[in-house]
Amino acid sequence: MTTAAEPLPRNRGSVATRTWAFVRHHTLTFFGILALAYLMLPIVVVIVFSFNDPAGRYNYTWEGFTLDHWTTPFGPPFLGDAVMTSIQVALVATIVATILGTLVAMALVRYHFRGRGATNFLIFVPLTAPEIVLGASLLTLFLNLGTALGFWTIVLAHIMFCISFVVVTVRARLVGFDRHVEEAAADLGANEWVTFLRITLPLIAPGILAGALLAFSLSIDDFVITSFNSGTTTTFPLYVWSAAQRGVPAEVNVIGTMIFGVAIVLMLANVLWQYRREPKGAE
Amino acid sequence: MSFLHRHGWLTPYLLLAPGIAFLVLFFVVPLYYLGYTSLQEGTVQVGYTFTWAWDNYSEAFSTYQEQFIRSLQYAGIATVLALLISYPLTYWIAFRGGRWKNLLLLFIIAPFFVTYLIRTLAWQNILADDGFLVGVMQALGLVSDDGRLLATSTAVIAGITYNFLPFMALPLYVALEQIDPRLIEAAKDLYSSSTKAFLRVTLPLSAPGLIAGTLLTFIPAAGDFINAELLGTPNQAMIGNVIQSKFLEITDYGQAAALSVILMAVILLMIAIYTRILGTERMTG
Amino acid sequence: MNHPFERIHGPMTRKQLLRRAAVGGATLSLPGILAACGGDGGIEGQQAATGAGDTTVAQELADEITVSNWPFYIDQNDDATSFPTLDQFTEETGVKVNYLEDINSNEEFFGEIQAPLSRGQGIDRDIIVPTAWLAARLLNLGYLQKLDKSAIPNIDNLEDTLASPAWDPNRDYSLPWQSYITGVGYDPKKVGGEITSVEQLLDPALKGKITMLDSMEDTIGLFLLEMGVDPSGEIDPTAYDEAVAKVQKAVDDGQIRSFTGNDYTGPLAKGDVWASLAWSGDILILQPDNPNLQFTVPDAGGMTSVDTMVIPTGGDVYTASTFMNFFYDPEIAAQVTAYVQYITPVKGTKEAIEATNPELVEDPLVFPTPEALENLYEFNAEAIENPEFQEQWQAVIGV
């Protein structure tokens, strides 16, 4: 549905107007491309410098091309451990947050109940609150209770902020879900459990997966909240922060690129899967 | 089983229970503890005691006014900039994207997948004093010959804008994408001008996305400290920097907590006003 | 958007199904985790724990040892992936070394470790290397364990001048790692000449191109020296105010780009910063990144202190002591010094290093002469812990 001049009898078809429309049409495109380039610029820099062969500790100027960092991405000590810790935290947090969040989303979409407004508010606030407040308040909780800061406090923190994101994502998917399919299955004799497993779950699965993917990437990426609640445990973002003070090794760029690549691939896969399941193009 | 037959009203609550319990335990309760800590006094050496230390708040207000105001300013400017960049961009994708919509959308989301710190460090590299970008801007006269981009408010605001752009763009896109293009066609018929059609039809219809995006951008940006730390000087310190330092380096927990409470209170106030106007369903739906 | 719930009647209702799901979910919430970890009492009621640790520990080496140190403080290859002396240690003792360069500034590091230490918990470290004043604070708070001197025969190699500091007269709890000098690191080409005084850093021509250290004892110390005040003695508050005011003005004018811990090295190497208050050995390590860099001690005097190895609560005393002993062997110390080019506390290093790096023997930054030492001052320990001074300083650095 473009808005180029149509051969309909309208009273605005002067050459000037149409030329102006043409220019404006392309201005928008030009701007759009420029904006996307702006968004991608740092990413390109990160990827390019992962192939750099820096002279010393600092990876700021281009010295030469090398694949060394890609062949030994875990060269720098503790980078591997930090990445492993990040992945472990993210896995646990994602699984728990996805389950809890999906349940909440289902309740919100399918039921009327008192306290709905309050629930919505409770889900909404962590989404917008500044991370520093979330992290700091959790820290005061752990400090006052005398809990040791470490892997599990990080996991708890991550689950907390991921739940809201999962709820919002799954809910968007649930809302568009046509209940009649479930009814039809029931009419055909399927019991509740079968209906849920064979009909409901597969249909909302992309939404749940999208929520899980979102939670996973948020968890891998999180710095602020983690820095408040990690004690001496190191995750990948914490490693980067600490490394920034003495020279970020190019291997960090490599890992960053890898995470980026995996996330993009997963997202594309999810989108493609959705298209296959709903060829009418529900997206 | 028959329990739920008779007490079906329980089901939603059972579904909600684990998730909500978790949020209450790890979101609401910590806020209580934040308030509790903000009224404590002490240092690591002597220990912390709860003494209704309201002077934590008065000191916080008086000493760090500058940083508070600066945070709101930077966040505000960054939000406006993000809006100015995102609106045309998302409009372009939503209405001219055609088959490529999802791919183009991917470009907006993509930066999100590179660790926040790494992207900001990349900006440190790009904006380097004797780097390519500064050189070009000096040639164009946009930057004086002994000027710089890094370690300035410009760099910090630019960093914040960049990092929070997806939060503005995505809600905007969702709202714009839902607008039926035929409405715009009809408007053009009626008003015989694309601009008017835009102002009278598209803009108002995209309002929910606009408002959601503004909220989702401004609020986290106000609490950010990473951009100020990596791209600015002490003159650009935001309230987030103060809070981070007081908690993690100076360990003055009382005042740090007081500052966090003030920040959170201001933000809750803003959210409350917004949700009053719009209703929470629109926000999270 | 809201769909009213529709009931399906059948052998099992939907509610039963959803109830099952809910029950499954309920078991996942784990409030019990809170109770499971950590000690009691939280941050309230924290008192300084009385002195920890005695030496009746088993004399057995652990499988691995974890060390937290400052960056650029041990010999390593170009991209910090291998450490020759650590590898040697592992060969000789069979103990694997986890070497972390995670100390960027004393205040930051203290903030990280104080919470668990204050509850008597360990921090997963066997050795940490804070600067002397922080080591003193940790000792006073009771967070340190006594060394196992029976495992450290090489302690006799400790330089006499460092053998008996006021806060640990018998070196029961600590051993120096390296001493350092704080002065000015700069690029003479960019600055356009030599720097002989910190006042030159306040030259408007260098606006936004300088950094200063966020440690009070380094920055204020140097400015006090410039003013002719000796910072190792008692510090007159008016003098302190004056020094602080100078730095504050520089901040307000936009003269100072930032206050840094060890992280001044990046911008200096990159060229964004032309001059920094810096630590002696760092500049030499930055040569591959920026060959123009030079280090100088201001004419008015430089600051010095000792970064000190200590064993925090929870560390393995015997293994840590063995590690310390290893590095007090003059041959090993020579290897470290050859790379880091800081001031070694180990007697006999000078002789050992003549074989491998004879040019360093004459380097006053690495083996300072007695006259050079006269021009180096250590900041008064009490002044560092003075709360008013601390508050004033924090206000200047922007927190």
mmCIF file with all atom_site columns, C-alpha atoms in Angstrom, chain C residues 58-158:
data_model
loop_
_atom_site.group_PDB
_atom_site.id
_atom_site.type_symbol
_atom_site.label_atom_id
_atom_site.label_alt_id
_atom_site.label_comp_id
_atom_site.label_asym_id
_atom_site.label_entity_id
_atom_site.label_seq_id
_atom_site.pdbx_PDB_ins_code
_atom_site.Cartn_x
_atom_site.Cartn_y
_atom_site.Cartn_z
_atom_site.occupancy
_atom_site.B_iso_or_equiv
_atom_site.pdbx_formal_charge
_atom_site.auth_seq_id
_atom_site.auth_comp_id
_atom_site.auth_asym_id
_atom_site.auth_atom_id
_atom_site.pdbx_PDB_model_num
ATOM 1   C CA . ALA C 1 58  ? 47.718 -27.746 58.575 1.00 0.00 ? 58  ALA C CA 1
ATOM 2   C CA . GLN C 1 59  ? 50.822 -27.401 56.472 1.00 0.00 ? 59  GLN C CA 1
ATOM 3   C CA . GLU C 1 60  ? 49.416 -28.767 53.308 1.00 0.00 ? 60  GLU C CA 1
ATOM 4   C CA . LEU C 1 61  ? 49.304 -27.123 49.935 1.00 0.00 ? 61  LEU C CA 1
ATOM 5   C CA . ALA C 1 62  ? 45.917 -26.536 48.378 1.00 0.00 ? 62  ALA C CA 1
ATOM 6   C CA . ASP C 1 63  ? 45.257 -27.421 44.735 1.00 0.00 ? 63  ASP C CA 1
ATOM 7   C CA . GLU C 1 64  ? 44.906 -23.865 43.681 1.00 0.00 ? 64  GLU C CA 1
ATOM 8   C CA . ILE C 1 65  ? 45.348 -20.363 44.906 1.00 0.00 ? 65  ILE C CA 1
ATOM 9   C CA . THR C 1 66  ? 43.454 -17.233 43.904 1.00 0.00 ? 66  THR C CA 1
ATOM 10  C CA . VAL C 1 67  ? 45.231 -13.896 43.883 1.00 0.00 ? 67  VAL C CA 1
ATOM 11  C CA . SER C 1 68  ? 43.724 -10.438 43.343 1.00 0.00 ? 68  SER C CA 1
ATOM 12  C CA . ASN C 1 69  ? 46.207 -7.839  42.209 1.00 0.00 ? 69  ASN C CA 1
ATOM 13  C CA . TRP C 1 70  ? 46.516 -4.570  40.323 1.00 0.00 ? 70  TRP C CA 1
ATOM 14  C CA . PRO C 1 71  ? 46.948 -4.635  36.568 1.00 0.00 ? 71  PRO C CA 1
ATOM 15  C CA . PHE C 1 72  ? 50.434 -4.615  35.017 1.00 0.00 ? 72  PHE C CA 1
ATOM 16  C CA . TYR C 1 73  ? 51.934 -5.895  38.227 1.00 0.00 ? 73  TYR C CA 1
ATOM 17  C CA . ILE C 1 74  ? 53.476 -9.199  37.199 1.00 0.00 ? 74  ILE C CA 1
ATOM 18  C CA . ASP C 1 75  ? 55.494 -10.418 34.267 1.00 0.00 ? 75  ASP C CA 1
ATOM 19  C CA . GLN C 1 76  ? 53.287 -11.557 31.427 1.00 0.00 ? 76  GLN C CA 1
ATOM 20  C CA . ASN C 1 77  ? 53.154 -11.895 27.684 1.00 0.00 ? 77  ASN C CA 1
ATOM 21  C CA . ASP C 1 78  ? 51.794 -9.152  25.443 1.00 0.00 ? 78  ASP C CA 1
ATOM 22  C CA . ASP C 1 79  ? 48.102 -9.873  25.745 1.00 0.00 ? 79  ASP C CA 1
ATOM 23  C CA . ALA C 1 80  ? 48.148 -11.052 29.351 1.00 0.00 ? 80  ALA C CA 1
ATOM 24  C CA . THR C 1 81  ? 47.398 -14.678 28.607 1.00 0.00 ? 81  THR C CA 1
ATOM 25  C CA . SER C 1 82  ? 50.444 -16.236 30.217 1.00 0.00 ? 82  SER C CA 1
ATOM 26  C CA . PHE C 1 83  ? 52.537 -15.409 33.240 1.00 0.00 ? 83  PHE C CA 1
ATOM 27  C CA . PRO C 1 84  ? 56.002 -16.987 33.329 1.00 0.00 ? 84  PRO C CA 1
ATOM 28  C CA . THR C 1 85  ? 56.669 -16.690 37.044 1.00 0.00 ? 85  THR C CA 1
ATOM 29  C CA . LEU C 1 86  ? 53.245 -18.047 37.909 1.00 0.00 ? 86  LEU C CA 1
ATOM 30  C CA . ASP C 1 87  ? 53.838 -20.982 35.608 1.00 0.00 ? 87  ASP C CA 1
ATOM 31  C CA . GLN C 1 88  ? 57.127 -21.573 37.373 1.00 0.00 ? 88  GLN C CA 1
ATOM 32  C CA . PHE C 1 89  ? 55.384 -21.506 40.719 1.00 0.00 ? 89  PHE C CA 1
ATOM 33  C CA . THR C 1 90  ? 52.907 -24.077 39.516 1.00 0.00 ? 90  THR C CA 1
ATOM 34  C CA . GLU C 1 91  ? 55.702 -26.280 38.226 1.00 0.00 ? 91  GLU C CA 1
ATOM 35  C CA . GLU C 1 92  ? 57.572 -26.172 41.493 1.00 0.00 ? 92  GLU C CA 1
ATOM 36  C CA . THR C 1 93  ? 54.669 -26.604 43.857 1.00 0.00 ? 93  THR C CA 1
ATOM 37  C CA . GLY C 1 94  ? 51.885 -28.149 41.819 1.00 0.00 ? 94  GLY C CA 1
ATOM 38  C CA . VAL C 1 95  ? 49.532 -25.360 42.866 1.00 0.00 ? 95  VAL C CA 1
ATOM 39  C CA . LYS C 1 96  ? 47.460 -23.795 40.107 1.00 0.00 ? 96  LYS C CA 1
ATOM 40  C CA . VAL C 1 97  ? 47.297 -20.013 40.252 1.00 0.00 ? 97  VAL C CA 1
ATOM 41  C CA . ASN C 1 98  ? 44.151 -18.061 39.461 1.00 0.00 ? 98  ASN C CA 1
ATOM 42  C CA . TYR C 1 99  ? 45.585 -14.614 38.963 1.00 0.00 ? 99  TYR C CA 1
ATOM 43  C CA . LEU C 1 100 ? 43.007 -11.834 38.766 1.00 0.00 ? 100 LEU C CA 1
ATOM 44  C CA . GLU C 1 101 ? 43.874 -8.265  37.879 1.00 0.00 ? 101 GLU C CA 1
ATOM 45  C CA . ASP C 1 102 ? 40.714 -6.957  39.433 1.00 0.00 ? 102 ASP C CA 1
ATOM 46  C CA . ILE C 1 103 ? 41.954 -4.201  41.713 1.00 0.00 ? 103 ILE C CA 1
ATOM 47  C CA . ASN C 1 104 ? 41.479 -0.873  39.979 1.00 0.00 ? 104 ASN C CA 1
ATOM 48  C CA . SER C 1 105 ? 41.373 1.393   42.977 1.00 0.00 ? 105 SER C CA 1
ATOM 49  C CA . ASN C 1 106 ? 41.508 0.782   46.685 1.00 0.00 ? 106 ASN C CA 1
ATOM 50  C CA . GLU C 1 107 ? 38.117 2.337   47.404 1.00 0.00 ? 107 GLU C CA 1
ATOM 51  C CA . GLU C 1 108 ? 36.398 0.325   44.698 1.00 0.00 ? 108 GLU C CA 1
ATOM 52  C CA . PHE C 1 109 ? 38.005 -2.887  45.825 1.00 0.00 ? 109 PHE C CA 1
ATOM 53  C CA . PHE C 1 110 ? 37.139 -2.285  49.447 1.00 0.00 ? 110 PHE C CA 1
ATOM 54  C CA . GLY C 1 111 ? 33.541 -1.635  48.492 1.00 0.00 ? 111 GLY C CA 1
ATOM 55  C CA . GLU C 1 112 ? 33.468 -5.008  46.778 1.00 0.00 ? 112 GLU C CA 1
ATOM 56  C CA . ILE C 1 113 ? 34.936 -7.095  49.548 1.00 0.00 ? 113 ILE C CA 1
ATOM 57  C CA . GLN C 1 114 ? 33.775 -5.458  52.725 1.00 0.00 ? 114 GLN C CA 1
ATOM 58  C CA . ALA C 1 115 ? 30.289 -6.903  52.917 1.00 0.00 ? 115 ALA C CA 1
ATOM 59  C CA . PRO C 1 116 ? 31.216 -10.587 53.135 1.00 0.00 ? 116 PRO C CA 1
ATOM 60  C CA . LEU C 1 117 ? 34.358 -9.891  55.169 1.00 0.00 ? 117 LEU C CA 1
ATOM 61  C CA . SER C 1 118 ? 32.366 -7.968  57.725 1.00 0.00 ? 118 SER C CA 1
ATOM 62  C CA . ARG C 1 119 ? 30.232 -11.046 58.267 1.00 0.00 ? 119 ARG C CA 1
ATOM 63  C CA . GLY C 1 120 ? 33.281 -13.220 58.716 1.00 0.00 ? 120 GLY C CA 1
ATOM 64  C CA . GLN C 1 121 ? 32.826 -14.768 55.293 1.00 0.00 ? 121 GLN C CA 1
ATOM 65  C CA . GLY C 1 122 ? 35.596 -15.373 52.804 1.00 0.00 ? 122 GLY C CA 1
ATOM 66  C CA . ILE C 1 123 ? 35.832 -13.672 49.434 1.00 0.00 ? 123 ILE C CA 1
ATOM 67  C CA . ASP C 1 124 ? 37.207 -16.555 47.368 1.00 0.00 ? 124 ASP C CA 1
ATOM 68  C CA . ARG C 1 125 ? 40.661 -15.055 47.505 1.00 0.00 ? 125 ARG C CA 1
ATOM 69  C CA . ASP C 1 126 ? 43.797 -16.361 49.149 1.00 0.00 ? 126 ASP C CA 1
ATOM 70  C CA . ILE C 1 127 ? 45.900 -13.259 48.599 1.00 0.00 ? 127 ILE C CA 1
ATOM 71  C CA . ILE C 1 128 ? 44.903 -9.693  47.881 1.00 0.00 ? 128 ILE C CA 1
ATOM 72  C CA . VAL C 1 129 ? 47.278 -6.807  47.333 1.00 0.00 ? 129 VAL C CA 1
ATOM 73  C CA . PRO C 1 130 ? 45.844 -3.533  48.621 1.00 0.00 ? 130 PRO C CA 1
ATOM 74  C CA . THR C 1 131 ? 47.896 -0.422  49.141 1.00 0.00 ? 131 THR C CA 1
ATOM 75  C CA . ALA C 1 132 ? 49.360 -0.089  52.624 1.00 0.00 ? 132 ALA C CA 1
ATOM 76  C CA . TRP C 1 133 ? 46.672 2.178   54.061 1.00 0.00 ? 133 TRP C CA 1
ATOM 77  C CA . LEU C 1 134 ? 43.890 -0.176  52.972 1.00 0.00 ? 134 LEU C CA 1
ATOM 78  C CA . ALA C 1 135 ? 45.833 -3.156  54.308 1.00 0.00 ? 135 ALA C CA 1
ATOM 79  C CA . ALA C 1 136 ? 46.065 -1.302  57.609 1.00 0.00 ? 136 ALA C CA 1
ATOM 80  C CA . ARG C 1 137 ? 42.328 -0.678  57.587 1.00 0.00 ? 137 ARG C CA 1
ATOM 81  C CA . LEU C 1 138 ? 41.602 -4.323  56.830 1.00 0.00 ? 138 LEU C CA 1
ATOM 82  C CA . LEU C 1 139 ? 43.852 -5.390  59.669 1.00 0.00 ? 139 LEU C CA 1
ATOM 83  C CA . ASN C 1 140 ? 42.168 -3.011  62.099 1.00 0.00 ? 140 ASN C CA 1
ATOM 84  C CA . LEU C 1 141 ? 38.799 -4.401  61.085 1.00 0.00 ? 141 LEU C CA 1
ATOM 85  C CA . GLY C 1 142 ? 40.013 -7.913  61.766 1.00 0.00 ? 142 GLY C CA 1
ATOM 86  C CA . TYR C 1 143 ? 39.629 -9.165  58.226 1.00 0.00 ? 143 TYR C CA 1
ATOM 87  C CA . LEU C 1 144 ? 43.153 -10.544 57.829 1.00 0.00 ? 144 LEU C CA 1
ATOM 88  C CA . GLN C 1 145 ? 44.826 -13.789 58.801 1.00 0.00 ? 145 GLN C CA 1
ATOM 89  C CA . LYS C 1 146 ? 48.358 -14.175 60.142 1.00 0.00 ? 146 LYS C CA 1
ATOM 90  C CA . LEU C 1 147 ? 51.026 -15.371 57.766 1.00 0.00 ? 147 LEU C CA 1
ATOM 91  C CA . ASP C 1 148 ? 52.607 -18.758 58.313 1.00 0.00 ? 148 ASP C CA 1
ATOM 92  C CA . LYS C 1 149 ? 56.159 -17.509 58.699 1.00 0.00 ? 149 LYS C CA 1
ATOM 93  C CA . SER C 1 150 ? 57.524 -21.011 58.906 1.00 0.00 ? 150 SER C CA 1
ATOM 94  C CA . ALA C 1 151 ? 56.651 -21.259 55.230 1.00 0.00 ? 151 ALA C CA 1
ATOM 95  C CA . ILE C 1 152 ? 58.408 -18.001 54.422 1.00 0.00 ? 152 ILE C CA 1
ATOM 96  C CA . PRO C 1 153 ? 62.126 -18.392 55.077 1.00 0.00 ? 153 PRO C CA 1
ATOM 97  C CA . ASN C 1 154 ? 62.791 -15.827 52.361 1.00 0.00 ? 154 ASN C CA 1
ATOM 98  C CA . ILE C 1 155 ? 61.252 -13.189 54.574 1.00 0.00 ? 155 ILE C CA 1
ATOM 99  C CA . ASP C 1 156 ? 64.812 -12.407 55.560 1.00 0.00 ? 156 ASP C CA 1
ATOM 100 C CA . ASN C 1 157 ? 65.177 -10.894 52.109 1.00 0.00 ? 157 ASN C CA 1
ATOM 101 C CA . LEU C 1 158 ? 62.746 -8.126  52.947 1.00 0.00 ? 158 LEU C CA 1
#
